[in-house]
PDB file of C-alpha atoms in Angstrom:
ATOM      1  CA  MET A 253      15.810  11.113   4.267  1.00 68.00           C
ATOM      2  CA  SER A 254      14.722   7.683   5.466  1.00 82.00           C
ATOM      3  CA  HIS A 255      11.111   7.145   6.492  1.00 93.00           C
ATOM      4  CA  SER A 256       9.799   4.769   9.150  1.00 94.00           C
ATOM      5  CA  LEU A 257       6.473   2.970   8.984  1.00 97.00           C
ATOM      6  CA  LEU A 258       3.826   3.191  11.685  1.00 98.00           C
ATOM      7  CA  THR A 259       1.898  -0.086  11.477  1.00 98.00           C
ATOM      8  CA  LEU A 260      -1.669  -0.753  12.647  1.00 98.00           C
ATOM      9  CA  ALA A 261      -3.168  -4.248  12.520  1.00 98.00           C
ATOM     10  CA  SER A 262      -6.596  -5.735  13.223  1.00 98.00           C
ATOM     11  CA  GLY A 263      -7.633  -9.218  12.146  1.00 98.00           C
ATOM     12  CA  PRO A 264      -6.811  -9.644   8.435  1.00 98.00           C
ATOM     13  CA  LEU A 265      -6.200  -5.912   7.878  1.00 98.00           C
ATOM     14  CA  VAL A 266      -2.832  -4.159   8.097  1.00 98.00           C
ATOM     15  CA  LEU A 267      -2.241  -0.430   7.613  1.00 98.00           C
ATOM     16  CA  ASP A 268       1.244   1.058   7.190  1.00 98.00           C
ATOM     17  CA  LEU A 269       1.483   4.828   7.627  1.00 98.00           C
ATOM     18  CA  VAL A 270       4.428   7.063   6.726  1.00 98.00           C
ATOM     19  CA  PRO A 271       3.980  10.130   8.955  1.00 98.00           C
ATOM     20  CA  THR A 272       7.162  11.850   7.759  1.00 98.00           C
ATOM     21  CA  LEU A 273       6.193  11.452   4.096  1.00 98.00           C
ATOM     22  CA  GLY A 274       3.093  13.595   3.821  1.00 98.00           C
ATOM     23  CA  GLY A 275       1.128  11.634   6.410  1.00 98.00           C
ATOM     24  CA  ALA A 276       0.530   9.086   3.641  1.00 98.00           C
ATOM     25  CA  VAL A 277      -0.615   5.467   3.649  1.00 98.00           C
ATOM     26  CA  ALA A 278       2.096   3.162   2.296  1.00 98.00           C
ATOM     27  CA  ASN A 279       0.109  -0.087   2.502  1.00 98.00           C
ATOM     28  CA  PHE A 280      -3.450  -1.155   3.227  1.00 98.00           C
ATOM     29  CA  THR A 281      -3.834  -4.919   2.875  1.00 98.00           C
ATOM     30  CA  HIS A 282      -6.208  -7.798   3.594  1.00 98.00           C
ATOM     31  CA  ASP A 283      -4.288 -10.996   4.395  1.00 98.00           C
ATOM     32  CA  GLY A 284      -1.429  -9.528   2.370  1.00 97.00           C
ATOM     33  CA  THR A 285      -3.558  -8.568  -0.660  1.00 98.00           C
ATOM     34  CA  PRO A 286      -3.255  -4.840  -1.486  1.00 98.00           C
ATOM     35  CA  LEU A 287      -6.430  -2.766  -1.183  1.00 98.00           C
ATOM     36  CA  PHE A 288      -4.545   0.456  -1.955  1.00 98.00           C
ATOM     37  CA  ARG A 289      -1.729   0.677  -4.496  1.00 98.00           C
ATOM     38  CA  PRO A 290       1.479  -0.692  -2.903  1.00 97.00           C
ATOM     39  CA  PRO A 291       4.705   1.372  -2.844  1.00 96.00           C
ATOM     40  CA  PRO A 292       6.794   1.453  -6.039  1.00 95.00           C
ATOM     41  CA  ALA A 293       9.986  -0.534  -6.468  1.00 92.00           C
ATOM     42  CA  GLU A 294      12.090   2.472  -5.481  1.00 92.00           C
ATOM     43  CA  GLY A 295      10.381   2.527  -2.084  1.00 92.00           C
ATOM     44  CA  LEU A 296       9.192   5.403   0.089  1.00 95.00           C
ATOM     45  CA  VAL A 297      10.236   8.411  -1.963  1.00 93.00           C
ATOM     46  CA  ALA A 298       7.114  10.567  -2.409  1.00 94.00           C
ATOM     47  CA  ALA A 299       3.634  10.637  -0.887  1.00 97.00           C
ATOM     48  CA  ARG A 300       2.027  10.888  -4.313  1.00 95.00           C
ATOM     49  CA  SER A 301       3.518   7.513  -5.319  1.00 96.00           C
ATOM     50  CA  LEU A 302       1.946   5.711  -2.341  1.00 98.00           C
ATOM     51  CA  GLY A 303      -1.486   4.283  -1.549  1.00 98.00           C
ATOM     52  CA  CYS A 304      -3.323   7.303  -0.161  1.00 98.00           C
ATOM     53  CA  TYR A 305      -2.527  10.831   0.977  1.00 98.00           C
ATOM     54  CA  PRO A 306      -4.400  13.801   2.469  1.00 98.00           C
ATOM     55  CA  LEU A 307      -5.645  16.802   0.500  1.00 98.00           C
ATOM     56  CA  VAL A 308      -5.471  19.887   2.733  1.00 98.00           C
ATOM     57  CA  PRO A 309      -6.430  22.726   2.705  1.00 98.00           C
ATOM     58  CA  PHE A 310      -7.726  22.204  -0.840  1.00 98.00           C
ATOM     59  CA  SER A 311      -8.008  19.397  -3.363  1.00 97.00           C
ATOM     60  CA  ASN A 312      -7.024  19.247  -7.002  1.00 97.00           C
ATOM     61  CA  ARG A 313      -6.068  22.419  -8.885  1.00 98.00           C
ATOM     62  CA  ILE A 314      -6.202  26.173  -8.346  1.00 98.00           C
ATOM     63  CA  LYS A 315      -5.650  28.025 -11.619  1.00 97.00           C
ATOM     64  CA  GLU A 316      -2.049  29.250 -11.758  1.00 96.00           C
ATOM     65  CA  GLY A 317      -2.035  28.976  -7.962  1.00 96.00           C
ATOM     66  CA  ARG A 318      -3.816  32.329  -7.703  1.00 97.00           C
ATOM     67  CA  PHE A 319      -7.087  33.461  -6.195  1.00 97.00           C
ATOM     68  CA  ARG A 320      -8.751  36.568  -4.753  1.00 97.00           C
ATOM     69  CA  TYR A 321     -10.361  36.461  -1.317  1.00 97.00           C
ATOM     70  CA  GLY A 322     -11.706  39.350   0.742  1.00 95.00           C
ATOM     71  CA  GLY A 323     -10.478  41.769  -1.890  1.00 95.00           C
ATOM     72  CA  VAL A 324      -6.873  40.524  -1.625  1.00 97.00           C
ATOM     73  CA  ARG A 325      -4.924  38.537  -4.223  1.00 97.00           C
ATOM     74  CA  TYR A 326      -3.149  35.420  -2.937  1.00 97.00           C
ATOM     75  CA  GLN A 327      -0.746  32.779  -4.208  1.00 94.00           C
ATOM     76  CA  ALA A 328      -2.094  29.393  -3.122  1.00 92.00           C
ATOM     77  CA  GLY A 329       1.031  27.304  -3.438  1.00 87.00           C
ATOM     78  CA  PRO A 330       3.813  26.157  -5.739  1.00 89.00           C
ATOM     79  CA  VAL A 331       3.160  25.703  -9.440  1.00 90.00           C
ATOM     80  CA  GLY A 332       5.080  22.606 -10.615  1.00 84.00           C
ATOM     81  CA  PRO A 333       6.714  20.171 -10.595  1.00 79.00           C
ATOM     82  CA  ILE A 334       3.534  18.025 -10.469  1.00 90.00           C
ATOM     83  CA  ASP A 335       1.546  20.420 -12.627  1.00 94.00           C
ATOM     84  CA  PRO A 336       3.486  23.021 -14.641  1.00 93.00           C
ATOM     85  CA  LEU A 337       0.539  25.445 -14.753  1.00 96.00           C
ATOM     86  CA  HIS A 338      -1.463  25.165 -11.551  1.00 97.00           C
ATOM     87  CA  ALA A 339      -1.155  24.659  -7.789  1.00 97.00           C
ATOM     88  CA  ILE A 340      -2.395  21.206  -6.854  1.00 97.00           C
ATOM     89  CA  HIS A 341      -3.534  19.233  -3.774  1.00 97.00           C
ATOM     90  CA  GLY A 342      -2.467  21.691  -1.057  1.00 96.00           C
ATOM     91  CA  ASP A 343       0.353  21.375   1.460  1.00 96.00           C
ATOM     92  CA  GLY A 344      -0.285  18.251   3.520  1.00 97.00           C
ATOM     93  CA  PHE A 345       1.256  15.671   1.221  1.00 97.00           C
ATOM     94  CA  ARG A 346       4.420  17.761   0.808  1.00 96.00           C
ATOM     95  CA  HIS A 347       5.403  17.910   4.490  1.00 97.00           C
ATOM     96  CA  PRO A 348       6.024  15.647   7.511  1.00 98.00           C
ATOM     97  CA  TRP A 349       3.222  15.004   9.982  1.00 98.00           C
ATOM     98  CA  GLN A 350       3.719  14.461  13.703  1.00 98.00           C
ATOM     99  CA  VAL A 351       2.421  11.382  15.520  1.00 98.00           C
ATOM    100  CA  VAL A 352       0.489  12.661  18.537  1.00 98.00           C
ATOM    101  CA  ALA A 353      -1.181   9.370  19.496  1.00 98.00           C
ATOM    102  CA  SER A 354      -0.788   5.754  18.428  1.00 97.00           C
ATOM    103  CA  GLY A 355      -1.799   2.266  19.476  1.00 97.00           C
ATOM    104  CA  PRO A 356      -2.183  -1.185  17.912  1.00 98.00           C
ATOM    105  CA  LYS A 357      -5.303  -0.185  15.945  1.00 98.00           C
ATOM    106  CA  ALA A 358      -5.408   3.635  15.902  1.00 98.00           C
ATOM    107  CA  ALA A 359      -3.169   6.619  15.272  1.00 98.00           C
ATOM    108  CA  THR A 360      -3.484  10.397  15.082  1.00 98.00           C
ATOM    109  CA  LEU A 361      -1.231  12.532  12.884  1.00 98.00           C
ATOM    110  CA  VAL A 362      -0.954  16.332  12.890  1.00 98.00           C
ATOM    111  CA  TYR A 363       0.414  18.821  10.395  1.00 98.00           C
ATOM    112  CA  GLN A 364       0.975  22.414  11.516  1.00 98.00           C
ATOM    113  CA  HIS A 365       1.135  25.025   8.744  1.00 98.00           C
ATOM    114  CA  ASP A 366       2.417  28.537   9.452  1.00 97.00           C
ATOM    115  CA  GLY A 367       1.509  30.179   6.144  1.00 94.00           C
ATOM    116  CA  ALA A 368       5.109  31.093   5.326  1.00 92.00           C
ATOM    117  CA  GLU A 369       5.053  29.073   2.107  1.00 93.00           C
ATOM    118  CA  GLY A 370       2.390  27.258   0.160  1.00 95.00           C
ATOM    119  CA  TRP A 371      -1.057  28.124   1.499  1.00 98.00           C
ATOM    120  CA  PRO A 372      -0.882  31.767   2.695  1.00 97.00           C
ATOM    121  CA  PHE A 373      -2.811  31.178   5.943  1.00 98.00           C
ATOM    122  CA  SER A 374      -1.984  29.320   9.158  1.00 98.00           C
ATOM    123  CA  TYR A 375      -3.876  26.144   9.977  1.00 98.00           C
ATOM    124  CA  ARG A 376      -3.722  22.818  11.788  1.00 98.00           C
ATOM    125  CA  ALA A 377      -4.650  19.571  10.025  1.00 98.00           C
ATOM    126  CA  ILE A 378      -5.372  16.256  11.741  1.00 98.00           C
ATOM    127  CA  GLN A 379      -5.760  12.756  10.350  1.00 98.00           C
ATOM    128  CA  HIS A 380      -7.116  10.097  12.697  1.00 98.00           C
ATOM    129  CA  PHE A 381      -6.878   6.475  11.515  1.00 99.00           C
ATOM    130  CA  ASP A 382      -9.046   3.827  13.192  1.00 98.00           C
ATOM    131  CA  LEU A 383      -8.619   0.220  12.031  1.00 98.00           C
ATOM    132  CA  SER A 384     -11.006  -2.660  12.810  1.00 98.00           C
ATOM    133  CA  ASP A 385     -11.242  -6.260  11.630  1.00 98.00           C
ATOM    134  CA  THR A 386     -13.563  -5.149   8.826  1.00 98.00           C
ATOM    135  CA  GLY A 387     -12.384  -1.721   7.731  1.00 98.00           C
ATOM    136  CA  LEU A 388     -10.566   1.567   8.093  1.00 99.00           C
ATOM    137  CA  THR A 389     -11.989   4.949   9.092  1.00 98.00           C
ATOM    138  CA  VAL A 390     -10.033   8.092   8.290  1.00 98.00           C
ATOM    139  CA  ARG A 391     -11.239  11.297   9.943  1.00 98.00           C
ATOM    140  CA  MET A 392      -9.797  14.592   8.748  1.00 98.00           C
ATOM    141  CA  THR A 393     -10.020  17.916  10.561  1.00 98.00           C
ATOM    142  CA  LEU A 394      -8.835  21.327   9.380  1.00 98.00           C
ATOM    143  CA  THR A 395      -8.721  24.226  11.872  1.00 98.00           C
ATOM    144  CA  ASN A 396      -8.098  27.865  11.002  1.00 98.00           C
ATOM    145  CA  GLU A 397      -5.280  29.149  13.233  1.00 98.00           C
ATOM    146  CA  ASP A 398      -4.843  32.420  11.356  1.00 98.00           C
ATOM    147  CA  ILE A 399      -6.106  35.864  12.349  1.00 98.00           C
ATOM    148  CA  ARG A 400      -8.007  36.012   9.041  1.00 98.00           C
ATOM    149  CA  ALA A 401     -10.795  33.915   7.580  1.00 98.00           C
ATOM    150  CA  PHE A 402      -9.867  31.751   4.617  1.00 98.00           C
ATOM    151  CA  PRO A 403     -11.578  29.483   2.047  1.00 98.00           C
ATOM    152  CA  ALA A 404     -11.108  25.825   2.885  1.00 97.00           C
ATOM    153  CA  GLY A 405     -11.564  22.273   1.709  1.00 98.00           C
ATOM    154  CA  LEU A 406     -10.606  18.667   2.402  1.00 98.00           C
ATOM    155  CA  GLY A 407     -10.136  15.457   0.513  1.00 98.00           C
ATOM    156  CA  LEU A 408      -8.525  12.035   0.432  1.00 98.00           C
ATOM    157  CA  HIS A 409      -6.563  10.658  -2.522  1.00 98.00           C
ATOM    158  CA  PRO A 410      -6.692   6.840  -2.419  1.00 98.00           C
ATOM    159  CA  PHE A 411      -5.146   4.819  -5.260  1.00 98.00           C
ATOM    160  CA  PHE A 412      -6.751   1.450  -5.987  1.00 98.00           C
ATOM    161  CA  PRO A 413      -5.124  -1.442  -7.901  1.00 98.00           C
ATOM    162  CA  LYS A 414      -6.692  -1.432 -11.364  1.00 98.00           C
ATOM    163  CA  ALA A 415      -6.100  -5.047 -12.434  1.00 97.00           C
ATOM    164  CA  GLY A 416      -9.414  -6.916 -12.336  1.00 97.00           C
ATOM    165  CA  ALA A 417     -11.215  -4.007 -10.633  1.00 98.00           C
ATOM    166  CA  THR A 418     -14.710  -2.659 -11.178  1.00 98.00           C
ATOM    167  CA  LEU A 419     -16.038   0.601  -9.731  1.00 98.00           C
ATOM    168  CA  THR A 420     -19.693   1.110  -8.838  1.00 98.00           C
ATOM    169  CA  THR A 421     -20.929   4.527  -7.726  1.00 98.00           C
ATOM    170  CA  TYR A 422     -23.495   7.185  -8.624  1.00 98.00           C
ATOM    171  CA  ALA A 423     -23.072  10.806  -9.657  1.00 97.00           C
ATOM    172  CA  PRO A 424     -25.482  12.501 -12.102  1.00 97.00           C
ATOM    173  CA  THR A 425     -23.206  15.279 -13.370  1.00 98.00           C
ATOM    174  CA  PHE A 426     -19.546  15.889 -14.127  1.00 98.00           C
ATOM    175  CA  TRP A 427     -17.419  18.913 -14.947  1.00 98.00           C
ATOM    176  CA  LYS A 428     -15.993  18.979 -18.453  1.00 97.00           C
ATOM    177  CA  SER A 429     -12.366  20.167 -18.331  1.00 96.00           C
ATOM    178  CA  ASP A 430     -10.090  22.171 -20.582  1.00 96.00           C
ATOM    179  CA  GLU A 431      -6.751  20.928 -21.894  1.00 96.00           C
ATOM    180  CA  THR A 432      -5.068  21.892 -18.595  1.00 96.00           C
ATOM    181  CA  ARG A 433      -7.611  19.878 -16.529  1.00 95.00           C
ATOM    182  CA  LEU A 434      -9.484  22.892 -15.184  1.00 97.00           C
ATOM    183  CA  PRO A 435     -13.298  22.580 -15.076  1.00 97.00           C
ATOM    184  CA  LEU A 436     -15.290  24.493 -17.683  1.00 96.00           C
ATOM    185  CA  LEU A 437     -18.896  23.333 -17.630  1.00 96.00           C
ATOM    186  CA  GLU A 438     -21.159  21.040 -15.594  1.00 98.00           C
ATOM    187  CA  MET A 439     -22.833  18.404 -17.772  1.00 98.00           C
ATOM    188  CA  PRO A 440     -24.920  15.238 -17.387  1.00 98.00           C
ATOM    189  CA  VAL A 441     -22.772  12.130 -17.086  1.00 97.00           C
ATOM    190  CA  PRO A 442     -22.489  10.340 -20.451  1.00 96.00           C
ATOM    191  CA  PRO A 443     -23.122   6.574 -20.618  1.00 95.00           C
ATOM    192  CA  VAL A 444     -19.412   5.827 -20.932  1.00 93.00           C
ATOM    193  CA  TRP A 445     -18.793   7.422 -17.513  1.00 95.00           C
ATOM    194  CA  ASP A 446     -21.924   6.145 -15.805  1.00 97.00           C
ATOM    195  CA  PHE A 447     -20.690   3.955 -12.949  1.00 98.00           C
ATOM    196  CA  ALA A 448     -24.114   3.162 -11.452  1.00 97.00           C
ATOM    197  CA  GLY A 449     -24.070  -0.351 -12.878  1.00 96.00           C
ATOM    198  CA  GLY A 450     -20.355  -0.915 -12.313  1.00 97.00           C
ATOM    199  CA  ARG A 451     -17.571  -0.350 -14.833  1.00 97.00           C
ATOM    200  CA  VAL A 452     -14.352  -2.235 -15.561  1.00 98.00           C
ATOM    201  CA  MET A 453     -11.681   0.329 -14.741  1.00 98.00           C
ATOM    202  CA  ALA A 454      -9.118  -1.010 -17.216  1.00 96.00           C
ATOM    203  CA  GLU A 455     -11.453   0.317 -19.948  1.00 94.00           C
ATOM    204  CA  ILE A 456     -11.858   3.812 -18.477  1.00 96.00           C
ATOM    205  CA  GLU A 457      -9.725   6.900 -19.079  1.00 97.00           C
ATOM    206  CA  LEU A 458     -10.708  10.121 -17.311  1.00 95.00           C
ATOM    207  CA  ASP A 459      -9.697  12.788 -14.805  1.00 97.00           C
ATOM    208  CA  ASN A 460     -12.809  14.732 -13.830  1.00 98.00           C
ATOM    209  CA  CYS A 461     -14.796  15.937 -10.862  1.00 98.00           C
ATOM    210  CA  PHE A 462     -18.312  14.525 -10.429  1.00 98.00           C
ATOM    211  CA  ALA A 463     -21.095  16.298  -8.515  1.00 97.00           C
ATOM    212  CA  GLY A 464     -24.241  15.097  -6.773  1.00 96.00           C
ATOM    213  CA  TRP A 465     -22.245  12.085  -5.652  1.00 97.00           C
ATOM    214  CA  SER A 466     -23.986   9.407  -3.584  1.00 98.00           C
ATOM    215  CA  ARG A 467     -20.953   9.382  -1.222  1.00 98.00           C
ATOM    216  CA  ARG A 468     -20.674   5.631  -1.640  1.00 98.00           C
ATOM    217  CA  ALA A 469     -18.429   3.707  -4.013  1.00 98.00           C
ATOM    218  CA  ILE A 470     -17.707  -0.009  -4.298  1.00 98.00           C
ATOM    219  CA  VAL A 471     -14.429  -1.323  -5.675  1.00 98.00           C
ATOM    220  CA  ARG A 472     -14.605  -5.043  -6.409  1.00 98.00           C
ATOM    221  CA  TRP A 473     -11.825  -7.429  -7.400  1.00 98.00           C
ATOM    222  CA  ARG A 474     -13.661 -10.635  -8.318  1.00 96.00           C
ATOM    223  CA  ASP A 475     -10.418 -12.512  -9.020  1.00 95.00           C
ATOM    224  CA  LYS A 476      -9.274 -11.742  -5.461  1.00 96.00           C
ATOM    225  CA  GLY A 477     -12.669 -12.395  -3.896  1.00 97.00           C
ATOM    226  CA  LEU A 478     -12.588  -8.964  -2.230  1.00 98.00           C
ATOM    227  CA  SER A 479     -14.605  -5.768  -2.293  1.00 98.00           C
ATOM    228  CA  LEU A 480     -14.022  -2.413  -0.641  1.00 98.00           C
ATOM    229  CA  THR A 481     -16.920  -0.043   0.012  1.00 98.00           C
ATOM    230  CA  MET A 482     -15.961   3.598   0.511  1.00 98.00           C
ATOM    231  CA  THR A 483     -18.575   5.669   2.372  1.00 98.00           C
ATOM    232  CA  ALA A 484     -18.001   9.371   2.978  1.00 98.00           C
ATOM    233  CA  ASP A 485     -19.574  11.885   5.357  1.00 98.00           C
ATOM    234  CA  PRO A 486     -21.946  14.491   3.854  1.00 98.00           C
ATOM    235  CA  ILE A 487     -19.237  17.163   3.534  1.00 98.00           C
ATOM    236  CA  PHE A 488     -17.547  14.996   0.872  1.00 98.00           C
ATOM    237  CA  ASP A 489     -20.342  15.452  -1.650  1.00 97.00           C
ATOM    238  CA  LYS A 490     -18.089  15.471  -4.704  1.00 98.00           C
ATOM    239  CA  VAL A 491     -15.698  12.879  -6.079  1.00 98.00           C
ATOM    240  CA  VAL A 492     -12.765  13.076  -8.470  1.00 98.00           C
ATOM    241  CA  ILE A 493     -12.328   9.949 -10.574  1.00 98.00           C
ATOM    242  CA  TYR A 494      -8.887   9.597 -12.088  1.00 98.00           C
ATOM    243  CA  SER A 495      -8.099   6.633 -14.297  1.00 98.00           C
ATOM    244  CA  PRO A 496      -5.044   7.124 -16.541  1.00 97.00           C
ATOM    245  CA  MET A 497      -4.508   4.732 -19.414  1.00 95.00           C
ATOM    246  CA  GLY A 498      -1.372   2.617 -19.187  1.00 94.00           C
ATOM    247  CA  GLN A 499      -1.189   2.834 -15.382  1.00 96.00           C
ATOM    248  CA  ASP A 500      -1.898   0.075 -12.863  1.00 97.00           C
ATOM    249  CA  PHE A 501      -4.110   2.216 -10.618  1.00 98.00           C
ATOM    250  CA  PHE A 502      -7.211   4.378 -10.551  1.00 98.00           C
ATOM    251  CA  CYS A 503      -8.510   6.856  -7.991  1.00 98.00           C
ATOM    252  CA  ALA A 504     -11.894   7.757  -6.569  1.00 98.00           C
ATOM    253  CA  GLU A 505     -11.192  10.774  -4.370  1.00 98.00           C
ATOM    254  CA  PRO A 506     -13.873  11.979  -1.922  1.00 98.00           C
ATOM    255  CA  VAL A 507     -13.603  15.780  -1.755  1.00 98.00           C
ATOM    256  CA  THR A 508     -15.543  18.703  -0.334  1.00 98.00           C
ATOM    257  CA  HIS A 509     -15.327  21.020  -3.331  1.00 98.00           C
ATOM    258  CA  LEU A 510     -14.929  21.277  -7.090  1.00 98.00           C
ATOM    259  CA  ASN A 511     -11.598  21.570  -8.845  1.00 98.00           C
ATOM    260  CA  ASN A 512     -10.497  25.236  -8.944  1.00 98.00           C
ATOM    261  CA  ALA A 513     -13.438  25.856  -6.617  1.00 98.00           C
ATOM    262  CA  ILE A 514     -12.299  29.197  -5.192  1.00 98.00           C
ATOM    263  CA  ASN A 515     -12.099  30.782  -8.622  1.00 98.00           C
ATOM    264  CA  LEU A 516     -15.300  29.093  -9.794  1.00 98.00           C
ATOM    265  CA  ARG A 517     -17.161  30.569  -6.836  1.00 98.00           C
ATOM    266  CA  ALA A 518     -15.786  33.996  -7.675  1.00 96.00           C
ATOM    267  CA  ALA A 519     -17.092  33.467 -11.217  1.00 96.00           C
ATOM    268  CA  GLY A 520     -20.601  32.779  -9.895  1.00 96.00           C
ATOM    269  CA  VAL A 521     -20.759  28.998  -9.397  1.00 97.00           C
ATOM    270  CA  SER A 522     -23.040  28.594  -6.385  1.00 94.00           C
ATOM    271  CA  ASP A 523     -22.274  24.959  -5.503  1.00 96.00           C
ATOM    272  CA  SER A 524     -18.480  25.157  -5.519  1.00 98.00           C
ATOM    273  CA  GLY A 525     -18.211  23.483  -2.123  1.00 98.00           C
ATOM    274  CA  VAL A 526     -15.784  26.049  -0.701  1.00 98.00           C
ATOM    275  CA  VAL A 527     -16.190  26.578   3.059  1.00 98.00           C
ATOM    276  CA  ASP A 528     -15.248  29.887   4.679  1.00 98.00           C
ATOM    277  CA  LEU A 529     -13.443  29.203   7.955  1.00 98.00           C
ATOM    278  CA  SER A 530     -13.238  32.036  10.477  1.00 98.00           C
ATOM    279  CA  PRO A 531     -10.336  32.076  12.953  1.00 98.00           C
ATOM    280  CA  GLY A 532     -10.715  29.120  15.327  1.00 98.00           C
ATOM    281  CA  GLU A 533     -13.324  27.336  13.202  1.00 98.00           C
ATOM    282  CA  SER A 534     -12.873  23.775  11.965  1.00 98.00           C
ATOM    283  CA  LEU A 535     -13.987  21.619   9.052  1.00 98.00           C
ATOM    284  CA  SER A 536     -14.154  17.883   9.713  1.00 98.00           C
ATOM    285  CA  GLY A 537     -15.346  14.706   8.050  1.00 98.00           C
ATOM    286  CA  ALA A 538     -14.677  10.974   7.885  1.00 98.00           C
ATOM    287  CA  VAL A 539     -14.362   8.343   5.169  1.00 98.00           C
ATOM    288  CA  LEU A 540     -14.939   4.639   5.876  1.00 98.00           C
ATOM    289  CA  PHE A 541     -13.311   1.892   3.822  1.00 99.00           C
ATOM    290  CA  ALA A 542     -15.217  -1.321   4.604  1.00 98.00           C
ATOM    291  CA  VAL A 543     -13.675  -4.579   3.379  1.00 98.00           C
ATOM    292  CA  GLU A 544     -15.618  -7.745   2.566  1.00 98.00           C
ATOM    293  CA  GLU A 545     -14.729 -11.158   1.219  1.00 95.00           C
ATOM    294  CA  ASP A 546     -17.005 -11.993  -1.691  1.00 83.00           C
TER     295      ASP A 546
END
């Protein structure tokens, strides 16, 4: 299947969306310099290989794709091929989104989920992109269109170029993970993962969820003379930082809940971040990416 780009432009900023490929961002650039990871050499083949994609109706992993809610056992989504053990990142990035509004500097994409596969409840997800000369705002909305309540969450998964990049942000605690990347225990952040003073991302290897997040992160590329400040609404009070060794990217993902949050809540974790959406209710929040020339 071929995929067409929907391009927004404002001043030095250009945003290329791929609605039919998971509602993902293919390019976000400042005068041609990538702010998100550019597409791979093979082109537009998968949302998870692009610059940013939506996490709906949950982020990160659900253990074995299974959870209990309202006394009923559910399967949350496919296990594999991304993770051989757990369901991951929801439905949105796996399916086409419809363009319901677009202009030179703004666009609105919608994904309608009927609960037949993947997440076992019906919902409607919206991404609204608003580009200005100085930044990009992405607003996400998730609406329960089922006859039953369900546990919900949102997140964004931006990939930032790692070469020459530093990350500055604040979060006092993180969740230690097991060998399958499921959270086990909340702990104080060790010095090696303390980003309050800025860290060179080429030196960092981790894939963990951080809590108590300040909801503000600065990515700076001094060699490019650019910085990007990501500011999230209060519902995104957790962040997943993913920095694999040997890769040319890292991620700082604003999310509403912990990894495996539904099962953690069932196990007694009070601050899981899971939101219970009754039929007709919505969960909504925005993330701003402000760009500055240093």
